[in-house]
């Protein structure tokens, strides 16, 4: 980064780095927001704008959510068994015994 | 840049700076495989479309409109070249992309305006960008000012974006349909540039003591080049008379009011005292440029002049 000759070095060292935000993009009306990636930003307003620049440059979206990464709680990868394997073999939990009405795309 | 001979099935660089395929409606919405990163090219006016209309003889600017379009195109071209220097050098990766985006938007507008202007003299956008000499460029001095630090680039872009927004807003009603179409596409992009730079002006002014010192210093550096943007002359009077263009002075009141609102929200008016800042001489519209222009052009034009006719 270039600085003008008359600039003094910053009086304080670089502050804390920008917070991490998770980005969710809705590609068209009626669909859910889908996780697109993450970015750094100083605050929510700039996070939205950075998301627009990074994740919707090719007409991917009509709506963006940004969420502070620290606000997301995720499941523990080590407890995969107790969390996710119980439904296996329980076919009756799926609506496979019904015929879908015509024209229903997102079911 | 692409050659005028390209067919619309080829890849083309569009105004937003991306490679896009000339297929309309690809990836239309409503399929079940919704991805957050689906690409659609969209449907906007591209420089190639203008070049095609020119070749078919459907559009041709008058000499005055061409000169007028040349000024606007040169502003965008020179600024894009300046902004491009930030790629890989911005303070954060995200801002690197943001400045790169603004640069590509500006380049897209410049390509359209220069393509259209060139139709009057049988010259392509590349002829005008790479094979004119310094005194033949018609950009105002603000656009060729060095990047300085991040604050200087933001202050320069803030002024440019508010000026361009007012200009394009009025040009959407131009009696010249091509000028009106280019302005309509550019307007939405410049609106975003306004927002992005205003956000940064507010944050730099309200951030640390150091960031505030830098944005104040930045505005003092670039403000002398503001008056030139709003100077009328014989050409602008003629294009305003036919309603193909506007008198730059007619944009000043709105520019002052809207920039004033942001600067006052940022609490900068006291520190800046903009009215007291002496104005530079100008002369860019007549091809008189500052010492910075020669270096900028040398870098911008070297490849095309070393390898005339080269294409990617």
mmCIF file of C-alpha atoms in Angstrom:
data_model
loop_
_atom_site.group_PDB
_atom_site.id
_atom_site.type_symbol
_atom_site.label_atom_id
_atom_site.label_comp_id
_atom_site.label_asym_id
_atom_site.label_seq_id
_atom_site.Cartn_x
_atom_site.Cartn_y
_atom_site.Cartn_z
ATOM 1 C CA UNK A 1 0.000 0.000 0.000
ATOM 2 C CA UNK A 2 1.444 3.341 -0.995
ATOM 3 C CA UNK A 3 1.353 6.268 1.379
ATOM 4 C CA UNK A 4 1.893 9.924 0.604
ATOM 5 C CA UNK A 5 5.278 11.331 1.542
ATOM 6 C CA UNK A 6 3.752 13.545 4.208
ATOM 7 C CA UNK A 7 1.948 10.722 5.997
ATOM 8 C CA UNK A 8 3.187 9.660 9.412
ATOM 9 C CA UNK A 9 3.161 5.990 10.321
ATOM 10 C CA UNK A 10 0.015 4.922 12.162
ATOM 11 C CA UNK A 11 0.289 5.895 15.809
ATOM 12 C CA UNK A 12 -1.176 2.619 17.015
ATOM 13 C CA UNK A 13 -0.476 -0.900 15.724
ATOM 14 C CA UNK A 14 -3.102 -2.636 13.584
ATOM 15 C CA UNK A 15 -6.244 -3.154 15.631
ATOM 16 C CA UNK A 16 -7.960 -6.480 16.057
ATOM 17 C CA UNK A 17 -8.664 -8.137 12.697
ATOM 18 C CA UNK A 18 -12.148 -7.841 11.208
ATOM 19 C CA UNK A 19 -14.754 -10.320 12.424
ATOM 20 C CA UNK A 20 -15.726 -13.373 10.375
ATOM 21 C CA UNK A 21 -19.231 -13.467 8.850
ATOM 22 C CA UNK A 22 -21.090 -16.352 7.214
ATOM 23 C CA UNK A 23 -22.940 -15.498 3.991
ATOM 24 C CA UNK A 24 -26.262 -16.991 2.858
ATOM 25 C CA UNK A 25 -27.612 -16.252 -0.619
ATOM 26 C CA UNK A 26 -31.150 -16.791 -1.925
ATOM 27 C CA UNK A 27 -30.833 -17.475 -5.635
ATOM 28 C CA UNK A 28 -34.459 -16.795 -6.514
ATOM 29 C CA UNK A 29 -37.816 -16.131 -4.889
ATOM 30 C CA UNK A 30 -39.368 -19.105 -3.159
ATOM 31 C CA UNK A 31 -36.064 -20.870 -2.505
ATOM 32 C CA UNK A 32 -34.169 -20.942 0.772
ATOM 33 C CA UNK A 33 -31.054 -18.949 1.519
ATOM 34 C CA UNK A 34 -28.076 -21.261 0.939
ATOM 35 C CA UNK A 35 -24.694 -20.946 2.602
ATOM 36 C CA UNK A 36 -22.330 -19.460 0.024
ATOM 37 C CA UNK A 37 -19.169 -18.868 2.039
ATOM 38 C CA UNK A 38 -17.658 -16.485 4.530
ATOM 39 C CA UNK A 39 -15.825 -13.161 4.632
ATOM 40 C CA UNK A 40 -14.308 -10.604 6.980
ATOM 41 C CA UNK A 41 -15.945 -7.238 7.621
ATOM 42 C CA UNK A 42 -15.794 -4.509 10.280
ATOM 43 C CA UNK A 43 -19.575 -4.508 10.817
ATOM 44 C CA UNK A 44 -22.875 -5.874 9.486
ATOM 45 C CA UNK A 45 -23.424 -3.104 6.921
ATOM 46 C CA UNK A 46 -20.016 -3.640 5.332
ATOM 47 C CA UNK A 47 -20.416 -7.424 5.565
ATOM 48 C CA UNK A 48 -23.565 -7.184 3.416
ATOM 49 C CA UNK A 49 -21.794 -5.032 0.859
ATOM 50 C CA UNK A 50 -18.719 -7.267 0.775
ATOM 51 C CA UNK A 51 -21.023 -10.262 0.324
ATOM 52 C CA UNK A 52 -22.648 -8.537 -2.641
ATOM 53 C CA UNK A 53 -19.203 -8.003 -4.181
ATOM 54 C CA UNK A 54 -17.898 -11.494 -3.442
ATOM 55 C CA UNK A 55 -20.896 -13.789 -3.848
ATOM 56 C CA UNK A 56 -23.411 -12.162 -6.221
ATOM 57 C CA UNK A 57 -21.190 -10.970 -9.062
ATOM 58 C CA UNK A 58 -22.751 -13.341 -11.579
ATOM 59 C CA UNK A 59 -26.468 -12.844 -10.931
ATOM 60 C CA UNK A 60 -26.509 -15.551 -8.265
ATOM 61 C CA UNK A 61 -28.919 -13.932 -5.906
ATOM 62 C CA UNK A 62 -31.903 -11.820 -5.021
ATOM 63 C CA UNK A 63 -31.295 -11.662 -1.272
ATOM 64 C CA UNK A 64 -28.343 -11.947 1.100
ATOM 65 C CA UNK A 65 -28.072 -12.751 4.815
ATOM 66 C CA UNK A 66 -24.880 -12.232 6.787
ATOM 67 C CA UNK A 67 -24.478 -13.798 10.218
ATOM 68 C CA UNK A 68 -21.564 -13.338 12.615
ATOM 69 C CA UNK A 69 -19.720 -16.677 12.519
ATOM 70 C CA UNK A 70 -19.542 -16.710 16.319
ATOM 71 C CA UNK A 71 -23.353 -16.607 16.507
ATOM 72 C CA UNK A 72 -23.613 -20.034 14.859
ATOM 73 C CA UNK A 73 -23.642 -23.159 17.050
ATOM 74 C CA UNK A 74 -22.798 -26.337 15.188
ATOM 75 C CA UNK A 75 -23.138 -30.006 15.983
ATOM 76 C CA UNK A 76 -20.120 -31.893 17.246
ATOM 77 C CA UNK A 77 -18.566 -34.006 14.439
ATOM 78 C CA UNK A 78 -17.560 -36.638 17.038
ATOM 79 C CA UNK A 79 -21.149 -37.308 18.125
ATOM 80 C CA UNK A 80 -22.259 -38.074 14.573
ATOM 81 C CA UNK A 81 -23.626 -41.463 15.569
ATOM 82 C CA UNK A 82 -26.039 -40.384 18.264
ATOM 83 C CA UNK A 83 -27.038 -37.325 16.298
ATOM 84 C CA UNK A 84 -27.631 -38.608 12.793
ATOM 85 C CA UNK A 85 -27.867 -42.385 12.611
ATOM 86 C CA UNK A 86 -31.109 -42.985 14.500
ATOM 87 C CA UNK A 87 -33.429 -42.350 11.487
ATOM 88 C CA UNK A 88 -31.703 -44.966 9.338
ATOM 89 C CA UNK A 89 -33.985 -47.889 8.468
ATOM 90 C CA UNK A 90 -37.106 -46.004 9.577
ATOM 91 C CA UNK A 91 -38.660 -45.703 6.110
ATOM 92 C CA UNK A 92 -42.074 -44.886 7.553
ATOM 93 C CA UNK A 93 -40.754 -41.464 8.463
ATOM 94 C CA UNK A 94 -40.557 -40.571 4.781
ATOM 95 C CA UNK A 95 -43.594 -39.525 2.787
ATOM 96 C CA UNK A 96 -42.870 -42.192 0.189
ATOM 97 C CA UNK A 97 -46.403 -43.653 0.304
ATOM 98 C CA UNK A 98 -48.063 -40.620 -1.204
ATOM 99 C CA UNK A 99 -48.299 -39.477 -4.817
ATOM 100 C CA UNK A 100 -47.068 -35.945 -5.289
ATOM 101 C CA UNK A 101 -49.506 -33.462 -6.801
ATOM 102 C CA UNK A 102 -48.589 -32.172 -10.214
ATOM 103 C CA UNK A 103 -46.633 -28.913 -10.414
ATOM 104 C CA UNK A 104 -45.198 -29.075 -6.896
ATOM 105 C CA UNK A 105 -41.502 -28.479 -7.479
ATOM 106 C CA UNK A 106 -40.022 -27.882 -4.082
ATOM 107 C CA UNK A 107 -41.190 -30.640 -1.785
ATOM 108 C CA UNK B 1 -11.125 -6.449 -24.729
ATOM 109 C CA UNK B 2 -12.698 -8.395 -27.525
ATOM 110 C CA UNK B 3 -12.600 -7.830 -31.231
ATOM 111 C CA UNK B 4 -15.572 -6.365 -33.039
ATOM 112 C CA UNK B 5 -15.724 -9.505 -35.205
ATOM 113 C CA UNK B 6 -16.911 -11.715 -32.383
ATOM 114 C CA UNK B 7 -20.131 -13.650 -32.696
ATOM 115 C CA UNK B 8 -22.602 -13.535 -29.881
ATOM 116 C CA UNK B 9 -21.924 -17.135 -28.988
ATOM 117 C CA UNK B 10 -18.337 -16.344 -28.042
ATOM 118 C CA UNK B 11 -17.216 -15.465 -24.584
ATOM 119 C CA UNK B 12 -17.343 -11.753 -23.935
ATOM 120 C CA UNK B 13 -16.228 -9.508 -21.158
ATOM 121 C CA UNK B 14 -19.285 -7.617 -20.028
ATOM 122 C CA UNK B 15 -19.569 -4.394 -18.105
ATOM 123 C CA UNK B 16 -19.416 -6.081 -14.738
ATOM 124 C CA UNK B 17 -16.091 -7.528 -15.759
ATOM 125 C CA UNK B 18 -16.969 -11.183 -15.888
ATOM 126 C CA UNK B 19 -16.670 -13.759 -18.586
ATOM 127 C CA UNK B 20 -20.204 -14.455 -19.697
ATOM 128 C CA UNK B 21 -21.667 -16.671 -22.344
ATOM 129 C CA UNK B 22 -23.892 -15.062 -24.907
ATOM 130 C CA UNK B 23 -26.833 -17.293 -24.109
ATOM 131 C CA UNK B 24 -29.930 -15.654 -22.727
ATOM 132 C CA UNK B 25 -31.797 -17.142 -19.809
ATOM 133 C CA UNK B 26 -29.319 -19.903 -18.944
ATOM 134 C CA UNK B 27 -29.968 -21.287 -15.501
ATOM 135 C CA UNK B 28 -33.463 -19.878 -15.279
ATOM 136 C CA UNK B 29 -34.880 -19.951 -11.794
ATOM 137 C CA UNK B 30 -37.179 -22.626 -10.479
ATOM 138 C CA UNK B 31 -35.147 -25.803 -10.962
ATOM 139 C CA UNK B 32 -34.696 -28.025 -7.968
ATOM 140 C CA UNK B 33 -30.896 -27.937 -8.043
ATOM 141 C CA UNK B 34 -30.733 -24.442 -6.587
ATOM 142 C CA UNK B 35 -27.151 -23.497 -5.939
ATOM 143 C CA UNK B 36 -25.921 -20.403 -4.204
ATOM 144 C CA UNK B 37 -23.382 -19.921 -6.954
ATOM 145 C CA UNK B 38 -25.367 -20.358 -10.126
ATOM 146 C CA UNK B 39 -24.211 -18.100 -12.901
ATOM 147 C CA UNK B 40 -26.484 -16.291 -15.332
ATOM 148 C CA UNK B 41 -25.183 -13.732 -17.777
ATOM 149 C CA UNK B 42 -28.109 -11.365 -17.489
ATOM 150 C CA UNK B 43 -29.377 -9.172 -20.237
ATOM 151 C CA UNK B 44 -27.673 -5.778 -20.191
ATOM 152 C CA UNK B 45 -26.388 -3.594 -22.996
ATOM 153 C CA UNK B 46 -22.763 -4.485 -23.808
ATOM 154 C CA UNK B 47 -20.126 -2.565 -25.785
ATOM 155 C CA UNK B 48 -20.242 -5.405 -28.346
ATOM 156 C CA UNK B 49 -23.952 -4.726 -28.893
ATOM 157 C CA UNK B 50 -23.190 -1.073 -29.576
ATOM 158 C CA UNK B 51 -20.362 -2.035 -31.961
ATOM 159 C CA UNK B 52 -22.774 -4.326 -33.809
ATOM 160 C CA UNK B 53 -25.375 -1.563 -34.172
ATOM 161 C CA UNK B 54 -22.648 0.742 -35.474
ATOM 162 C CA UNK B 55 -21.515 -1.808 -38.077
ATOM 163 C CA UNK B 56 -25.100 -2.307 -39.209
ATOM 164 C CA UNK B 57 -25.375 1.446 -39.617
ATOM 165 C CA UNK B 58 -28.203 1.633 -37.093
ATOM 166 C CA UNK B 59 -26.545 4.232 -34.860
ATOM 167 C CA UNK B 60 -23.995 6.967 -35.421
ATOM 168 C CA UNK B 61 -23.290 9.888 -33.095
ATOM 169 C CA UNK B 62 -23.039 13.465 -34.297
ATOM 170 C CA UNK B 63 -19.570 15.023 -34.036
ATOM 171 C CA UNK B 64 -20.664 16.889 -30.894
ATOM 172 C CA UNK B 65 -22.179 13.848 -29.203
ATOM 173 C CA UNK B 66 -19.040 11.843 -30.034
ATOM 174 C CA UNK B 67 -16.805 14.496 -28.425
ATOM 175 C CA UNK B 68 -19.127 14.567 -25.422
ATOM 176 C CA UNK B 69 -19.127 10.759 -25.088
ATOM 177 C CA UNK B 70 -15.329 10.804 -25.416
ATOM 178 C CA UNK B 71 -15.049 12.985 -22.302
ATOM 179 C CA UNK B 72 -17.265 10.705 -20.229
ATOM 180 C CA UNK B 73 -15.551 7.583 -21.535
ATOM 181 C CA UNK B 74 -12.081 8.970 -20.835
ATOM 182 C CA UNK B 75 -13.074 9.787 -17.252
ATOM 183 C CA UNK B 76 -14.034 6.158 -16.658
ATOM 184 C CA UNK B 77 -11.052 4.706 -18.509
ATOM 185 C CA UNK B 78 -8.428 6.723 -16.624
ATOM 186 C CA UNK B 79 -10.099 6.054 -13.268
ATOM 187 C CA UNK B 80 -10.319 2.310 -13.988
ATOM 188 C CA UNK B 81 -6.592 2.286 -14.720
ATOM 189 C CA UNK B 82 -5.913 4.028 -11.395
ATOM 190 C CA UNK B 83 -8.207 1.731 -9.396
ATOM 191 C CA UNK B 84 -6.720 -1.373 -10.989
ATOM 192 C CA UNK B 85 -3.476 -0.568 -9.212
ATOM 193 C CA UNK B 86 -5.156 -1.467 -5.907
ATOM 194 C CA UNK B 87 -5.619 -5.113 -6.892
ATOM 195 C CA UNK B 88 -3.593 -7.154 -4.361
ATOM 196 C CA UNK B 89 -2.687 -3.941 -2.504
ATOM 197 C CA UNK B 90 -5.912 -3.030 -0.657
ATOM 198 C CA UNK B 91 -5.891 -3.164 3.149
ATOM 199 C CA UNK B 92 -8.184 -6.220 3.215
ATOM 200 C CA UNK B 93 -9.019 -8.932 0.685
ATOM 201 C CA UNK B 94 -12.694 -7.913 0.663
ATOM 202 C CA UNK B 95 -11.816 -4.305 -0.179
ATOM 203 C CA UNK B 96 -9.461 -5.545 -2.875
ATOM 204 C CA UNK B 97 -12.465 -7.146 -4.549
ATOM 205 C CA UNK B 98 -14.672 -4.101 -3.951
ATOM 206 C CA UNK B 99 -12.215 -1.682 -5.569
ATOM 207 C CA UNK B 100 -11.624 -4.145 -8.391
ATOM 208 C CA UNK B 101 -15.378 -4.321 -8.949
ATOM 209 C CA UNK B 102 -15.662 -0.546 -9.106
ATOM 210 C CA UNK B 103 -12.735 -0.443 -11.542
ATOM 211 C CA UNK B 104 -14.406 -2.996 -13.824
ATOM 212 C CA UNK B 105 -17.711 -1.138 -13.710
ATOM 213 C CA UNK B 106 -15.918 2.071 -14.708
ATOM 214 C CA UNK B 107 -14.084 0.250 -17.497
ATOM 215 C CA UNK B 108 -17.374 -1.157 -18.752
ATOM 216 C CA UNK B 109 -18.923 2.316 -18.946
ATOM 217 C CA UNK B 110 -15.790 3.631 -20.664
ATOM 218 C CA UNK B 111 -15.865 0.836 -23.258
ATOM 219 C CA UNK B 112 -19.457 1.643 -24.193
ATOM 220 C CA UNK B 113 -18.909 5.401 -24.396
ATOM 221 C CA UNK B 114 -15.638 5.042 -26.351
ATOM 222 C CA UNK B 115 -17.129 2.470 -28.733
ATOM 223 C CA UNK B 116 -19.965 4.875 -29.477
ATOM 224 C CA UNK B 117 -17.711 7.948 -29.744
ATOM 225 C CA UNK B 118 -15.366 6.093 -32.099
ATOM 226 C CA UNK B 119 -18.218 5.506 -34.551
ATOM 227 C CA UNK B 120 -17.962 9.177 -35.573
ATOM 228 C CA UNK B 121 -14.320 8.787 -36.641
ATOM 229 C CA UNK B 122 -14.303 5.125 -37.675
ATOM 230 C CA UNK B 123 -12.214 4.149 -34.650
ATOM 231 C CA UNK B 124 -12.640 1.214 -32.275
ATOM 232 C CA UNK B 125 -12.596 1.440 -28.482
ATOM 233 C CA UNK B 126 -9.050 0.035 -28.583
ATOM 234 C CA UNK B 127 -7.898 2.658 -31.112
ATOM 235 C CA UNK B 128 -9.115 5.368 -28.774
ATOM 236 C CA UNK B 129 -7.800 3.815 -25.567
ATOM 237 C CA UNK B 130 -4.364 2.712 -26.744
ATOM 238 C CA UNK B 131 -3.378 4.836 -29.714
ATOM 239 C CA UNK B 132 -4.184 8.387 -28.697
ATOM 240 C CA UNK B 133 -1.555 10.674 -27.206
ATOM 241 C CA UNK B 134 -1.802 12.529 -23.918
ATOM 242 C CA UNK B 135 -3.173 15.785 -25.354
ATOM 243 C CA UNK B 136 -5.945 13.843 -27.112
ATOM 244 C CA UNK B 137 -7.458 12.569 -23.845
ATOM 245 C CA UNK B 138 -10.435 14.523 -22.546
ATOM 246 C CA UNK B 139 -10.700 13.334 -18.925
ATOM 247 C CA UNK B 140 -10.872 15.815 -16.040
ATOM 248 C CA UNK B 141 -7.879 16.065 -13.707
ATOM 249 C CA UNK B 142 -9.571 14.388 -10.748
ATOM 250 C CA UNK B 143 -9.552 11.016 -12.512
ATOM 251 C CA UNK B 144 -5.794 10.923 -13.076
ATOM 252 C CA UNK B 145 -4.892 11.928 -9.502
ATOM 253 C CA UNK B 146 -2.601 9.368 -7.828
ATOM 254 C CA UNK B 147 -4.166 6.792 -5.517
ATOM 255 C CA UNK B 148 -2.334 8.039 -2.416
ATOM 256 C CA UNK B 149 -3.367 6.012 0.612
ATOM 257 C CA UNK B 150 -6.701 4.191 0.979
ATOM 258 C CA UNK B 151 -8.380 7.373 2.266
ATOM 259 C CA UNK B 152 -7.297 9.375 -0.800
ATOM 260 C CA UNK B 153 -8.695 6.706 -3.124
ATOM 261 C CA UNK B 154 -11.967 6.685 -1.165
ATOM 262 C CA UNK B 155 -12.243 10.504 -1.167
ATOM 263 C CA UNK B 156 -11.557 10.629 -4.915
ATOM 264 C CA UNK B 157 -14.082 7.851 -5.607
ATOM 265 C CA UNK B 158 -16.676 9.495 -3.345
ATOM 266 C CA UNK B 159 -16.544 12.710 -5.392
ATOM 267 C CA UNK B 160 -16.510 10.820 -8.701
ATOM 268 C CA UNK B 161 -19.445 8.574 -7.811
ATOM 269 C CA UNK B 162 -21.707 11.404 -6.656
ATOM 270 C CA UNK B 163 -20.828 13.392 -9.790
ATOM 271 C CA UNK B 164 -21.354 10.432 -12.126
ATOM 272 C CA UNK B 165 -24.649 9.514 -10.488
ATOM 273 C CA UNK B 166 -26.106 12.975 -11.139
ATOM 274 C CA UNK B 167 -24.708 12.943 -14.691
ATOM 275 C CA UNK B 168 -26.015 9.487 -15.648
ATOM 276 C CA UNK B 169 -29.366 10.116 -13.955
ATOM 277 C CA UNK B 170 -29.950 12.993 -16.359
ATOM 278 C CA UNK B 171 -28.432 11.231 -19.371
ATOM 279 C CA UNK B 172 -31.005 8.425 -19.072
ATOM 280 C CA UNK B 173 -33.322 11.028 -20.623
ATOM 281 C CA UNK B 174 -30.914 11.883 -23.459
ATOM 282 C CA UNK B 175 -32.390 12.395 -26.916
ATOM 283 C CA UNK B 176 -29.531 10.197 -28.174
ATOM 284 C CA UNK B 177 -30.853 6.686 -27.562
ATOM 285 C CA UNK B 178 -27.395 5.086 -27.240
ATOM 286 C CA UNK B 179 -26.229 7.630 -24.650
ATOM 287 C CA UNK B 180 -29.501 7.076 -22.765
ATOM 288 C CA UNK B 181 -29.063 3.281 -22.824
ATOM 289 C CA UNK B 182 -25.442 3.363 -21.616
ATOM 290 C CA UNK B 183 -26.387 5.792 -18.844
ATOM 291 C CA UNK B 184 -29.297 3.598 -17.707
ATOM 292 C CA UNK B 185 -26.986 0.609 -17.262
ATOM 293 C CA UNK B 186 -24.232 2.669 -15.633
ATOM 294 C CA UNK B 187 -26.586 4.423 -13.222
ATOM 295 C CA UNK B 188 -27.308 1.338 -11.087
ATOM 296 C CA UNK B 189 -23.620 0.526 -10.812
ATOM 297 C CA UNK B 190 -22.617 4.078 -9.915
ATOM 298 C CA UNK B 191 -25.377 4.124 -7.293
ATOM 299 C CA UNK B 192 -23.576 1.254 -5.579
ATOM 300 C CA UNK B 193 -20.229 3.065 -5.869
ATOM 301 C CA UNK B 194 -21.828 6.017 -4.072
ATOM 302 C CA UNK B 195 -23.005 3.786 -1.275
ATOM 303 C CA UNK B 196 -19.701 1.951 -0.894
ATOM 304 C CA UNK B 197 -17.586 5.100 -0.731
ATOM 305 C CA UNK B 198 -20.058 6.921 1.558
ATOM 306 C CA UNK B 199 -19.891 3.967 3.973
ATOM 307 C CA UNK B 200 -16.111 4.258 4.033
ATOM 308 C CA UNK B 201 -16.108 8.041 4.446
ATOM 309 C CA UNK B 202 -18.347 7.595 7.507
ATOM 310 C CA UNK B 203 -16.182 4.814 8.936
ATOM 311 C CA UNK B 204 -12.842 6.519 8.362
ATOM 312 C CA UNK B 205 -14.187 9.763 9.844
ATOM 313 C CA UNK B 206 -15.697 7.970 12.850
ATOM 314 C CA UNK B 207 -12.970 5.359 13.310
ATOM 315 C CA UNK B 208 -9.651 6.069 15.011
ATOM 316 C CA UNK B 209 -7.862 9.381 15.378
ATOM 317 C CA UNK B 210 -5.500 8.203 12.635
ATOM 318 C CA UNK B 211 -8.245 7.205 10.179
ATOM 319 C CA UNK B 212 -9.973 10.547 10.727
ATOM 320 C CA UNK B 213 -6.723 12.463 10.193
ATOM 321 C CA UNK B 214 -6.200 10.591 6.934
ATOM 322 C CA UNK B 215 -9.680 11.120 5.457
ATOM 323 C CA UNK B 216 -9.516 14.851 6.294
ATOM 324 C CA UNK B 217 -6.116 15.094 4.616
ATOM 325 C CA UNK B 218 -7.432 13.060 1.665
ATOM 326 C CA UNK B 219 -10.342 15.406 0.995
ATOM 327 C CA UNK B 220 -7.999 18.387 1.155
ATOM 328 C CA UNK B 221 -5.820 16.714 -1.483
ATOM 329 C CA UNK B 222 -8.573 15.901 -3.994
ATOM 330 C CA UNK B 223 -11.109 18.709 -3.464
ATOM 331 C CA UNK B 224 -9.209 21.227 -5.674
ATOM 332 C CA UNK B 225 -10.236 19.122 -8.685
ATOM 333 C CA UNK B 226 -13.991 19.326 -8.042
ATOM 334 C CA UNK B 227 -14.823 22.576 -9.876
ATOM 335 C CA UNK B 228 -13.476 21.285 -13.188
ATOM 336 C CA UNK B 229 -16.143 18.555 -13.232
ATOM 337 C CA UNK B 230 -18.890 21.180 -13.320
ATOM 338 C CA UNK B 231 -17.437 23.606 -15.892
ATOM 339 C CA UNK B 232 -19.585 24.377 -18.920
ATOM 340 C CA UNK B 233 -18.077 25.160 -22.320
ATOM 341 C CA UNK B 234 -19.214 25.565 -25.921
ATOM 342 C CA UNK B 235 -19.484 21.814 -26.514
ATOM 343 C CA UNK B 236 -21.629 21.145 -23.439
ATOM 344 C CA UNK B 237 -23.829 24.118 -24.369
ATOM 345 C CA UNK B 238 -24.422 22.610 -27.826
ATOM 346 C CA UNK B 239 -25.223 19.082 -26.588
ATOM 347 C CA UNK B 240 -27.459 20.523 -23.870
ATOM 348 C CA UNK B 241 -29.314 22.555 -26.503
ATOM 349 C CA UNK B 242 -30.233 19.374 -28.411
ATOM 350 C CA UNK B 243 -30.897 17.605 -25.062
ATOM 351 C CA UNK B 244 -28.421 14.871 -26.015
ATOM 352 C CA UNK B 245 -26.317 15.915 -23.016
ATOM 353 C CA UNK B 246 -26.362 18.284 -20.070
ATOM 354 C CA UNK B 247 -24.535 21.380 -18.867
ATOM 355 C CA UNK B 248 -22.200 20.152 -16.100
ATOM 356 C CA UNK B 249 -23.036 23.215 -13.999
ATOM 357 C CA UNK B 250 -26.629 21.983 -13.744
ATOM 358 C CA UNK B 251 -25.429 19.014 -11.651
ATOM 359 C CA UNK B 252 -23.649 21.079 -9.014
ATOM 360 C CA UNK B 253 -26.511 21.892 -6.642
ATOM 361 C CA UNK B 254 -27.561 18.240 -6.219
ATOM 362 C CA UNK B 255 -23.932 17.141 -5.915
ATOM 363 C CA UNK B 256 -23.261 19.717 -3.194
ATOM 364 C CA UNK B 257 -26.396 18.805 -1.290
ATOM 365 C CA UNK B 258 -25.904 15.015 -1.336
ATOM 366 C CA UNK B 259 -22.165 15.017 -0.631
ATOM 367 C CA UNK B 260 -22.816 17.654 2.041
ATOM 368 C CA UNK B 261 -25.273 15.338 3.802
ATOM 369 C CA UNK B 262 -22.680 12.555 4.085
ATOM 370 C CA UNK B 263 -19.844 14.892 5.089
ATOM 371 C CA UNK B 264 -22.050 16.444 7.736
ATOM 372 C CA UNK B 265 -23.114 13.008 9.014
ATOM 373 C CA UNK B 266 -19.407 12.179 9.211
ATOM 374 C CA UNK B 267 -18.835 15.415 11.146
ATOM 375 C CA UNK B 268 -16.195 16.509 8.662
ATOM 376 C CA UNK B 269 -17.507 19.914 7.578
ATOM 377 C CA UNK B 270 -15.775 21.822 10.400
ATOM 378 C CA UNK B 271 -12.414 20.159 9.724
ATOM 379 C CA UNK B 272 -12.625 20.512 5.954
ATOM 380 C CA UNK B 273 -14.021 23.997 5.261
ATOM 381 C CA UNK B 274 -14.348 22.928 1.626
ATOM 382 C CA UNK B 275 -15.395 26.385 0.428
ATOM 383 C CA UNK B 276 -11.987 27.756 1.403
ATOM 384 C CA UNK B 277 -9.990 25.169 -0.578
ATOM 385 C CA UNK B 278 -8.534 26.839 -3.705
ATOM 386 C CA UNK B 279 -9.380 25.164 -7.001
ATOM 387 C CA UNK B 280 -6.883 23.796 -9.508
ATOM 388 C CA UNK B 281 -6.618 25.157 -13.026
ATOM 389 C CA UNK B 282 -8.202 22.214 -14.854
ATOM 390 C CA UNK B 283 -7.920 21.989 -18.623
ATOM 391 C CA UNK B 284 -8.418 18.238 -18.973
ATOM 392 C CA UNK B 285 -11.382 18.678 -21.327
ATOM 393 C CA UNK B 286 -9.021 20.496 -23.719
ATOM 394 C CA UNK B 287 -6.329 17.825 -23.387
ATOM 395 C CA UNK B 288 -4.121 19.699 -20.906
ATOM 396 C CA UNK B 289 -3.198 17.193 -18.225
ATOM 397 C CA UNK B 290 -1.137 17.026 -15.045
ATOM 398 C CA UNK B 291 2.326 15.480 -14.767
ATOM 399 C CA UNK B 292 0.715 12.213 -13.601
ATOM 400 C CA UNK B 293 -1.005 11.470 -16.898
ATOM 401 C CA UNK B 294 2.059 10.558 -18.976
ATOM 402 C CA UNK B 295 3.129 7.794 -16.603
ATOM 403 C CA UNK B 296 -0.388 6.423 -16.403
ATOM 404 C CA UNK B 297 -0.759 6.288 -20.185
ATOM 405 C CA UNK B 298 2.686 4.771 -20.678
ATOM 406 C CA UNK B 299 1.721 1.850 -18.476
ATOM 407 C CA UNK B 300 -1.796 1.541 -19.882
ATOM 408 C CA UNK B 301 -0.750 1.637 -23.539
ATOM 409 C CA UNK B 302 2.570 -0.179 -23.583
ATOM 410 C CA UNK B 303 1.245 -3.643 -24.428
ATOM 411 C CA UNK B 304 -1.031 -2.554 -27.255
ATOM 412 C CA UNK B 305 1.738 -0.442 -28.770
ATOM 413 C CA UNK B 306 4.352 -3.201 -28.468
ATOM 414 C CA UNK B 307 2.017 -5.723 -30.079
ATOM 415 C CA UNK B 308 -0.480 -3.841 -32.267
ATOM 416 C CA UNK B 309 -3.587 -5.899 -32.990
ATOM 417 C CA UNK B 310 -2.819 -8.455 -30.286
ATOM 418 C CA UNK B 311 -5.874 -10.074 -28.750
ATOM 419 C CA UNK B 312 -6.353 -12.376 -25.790
#
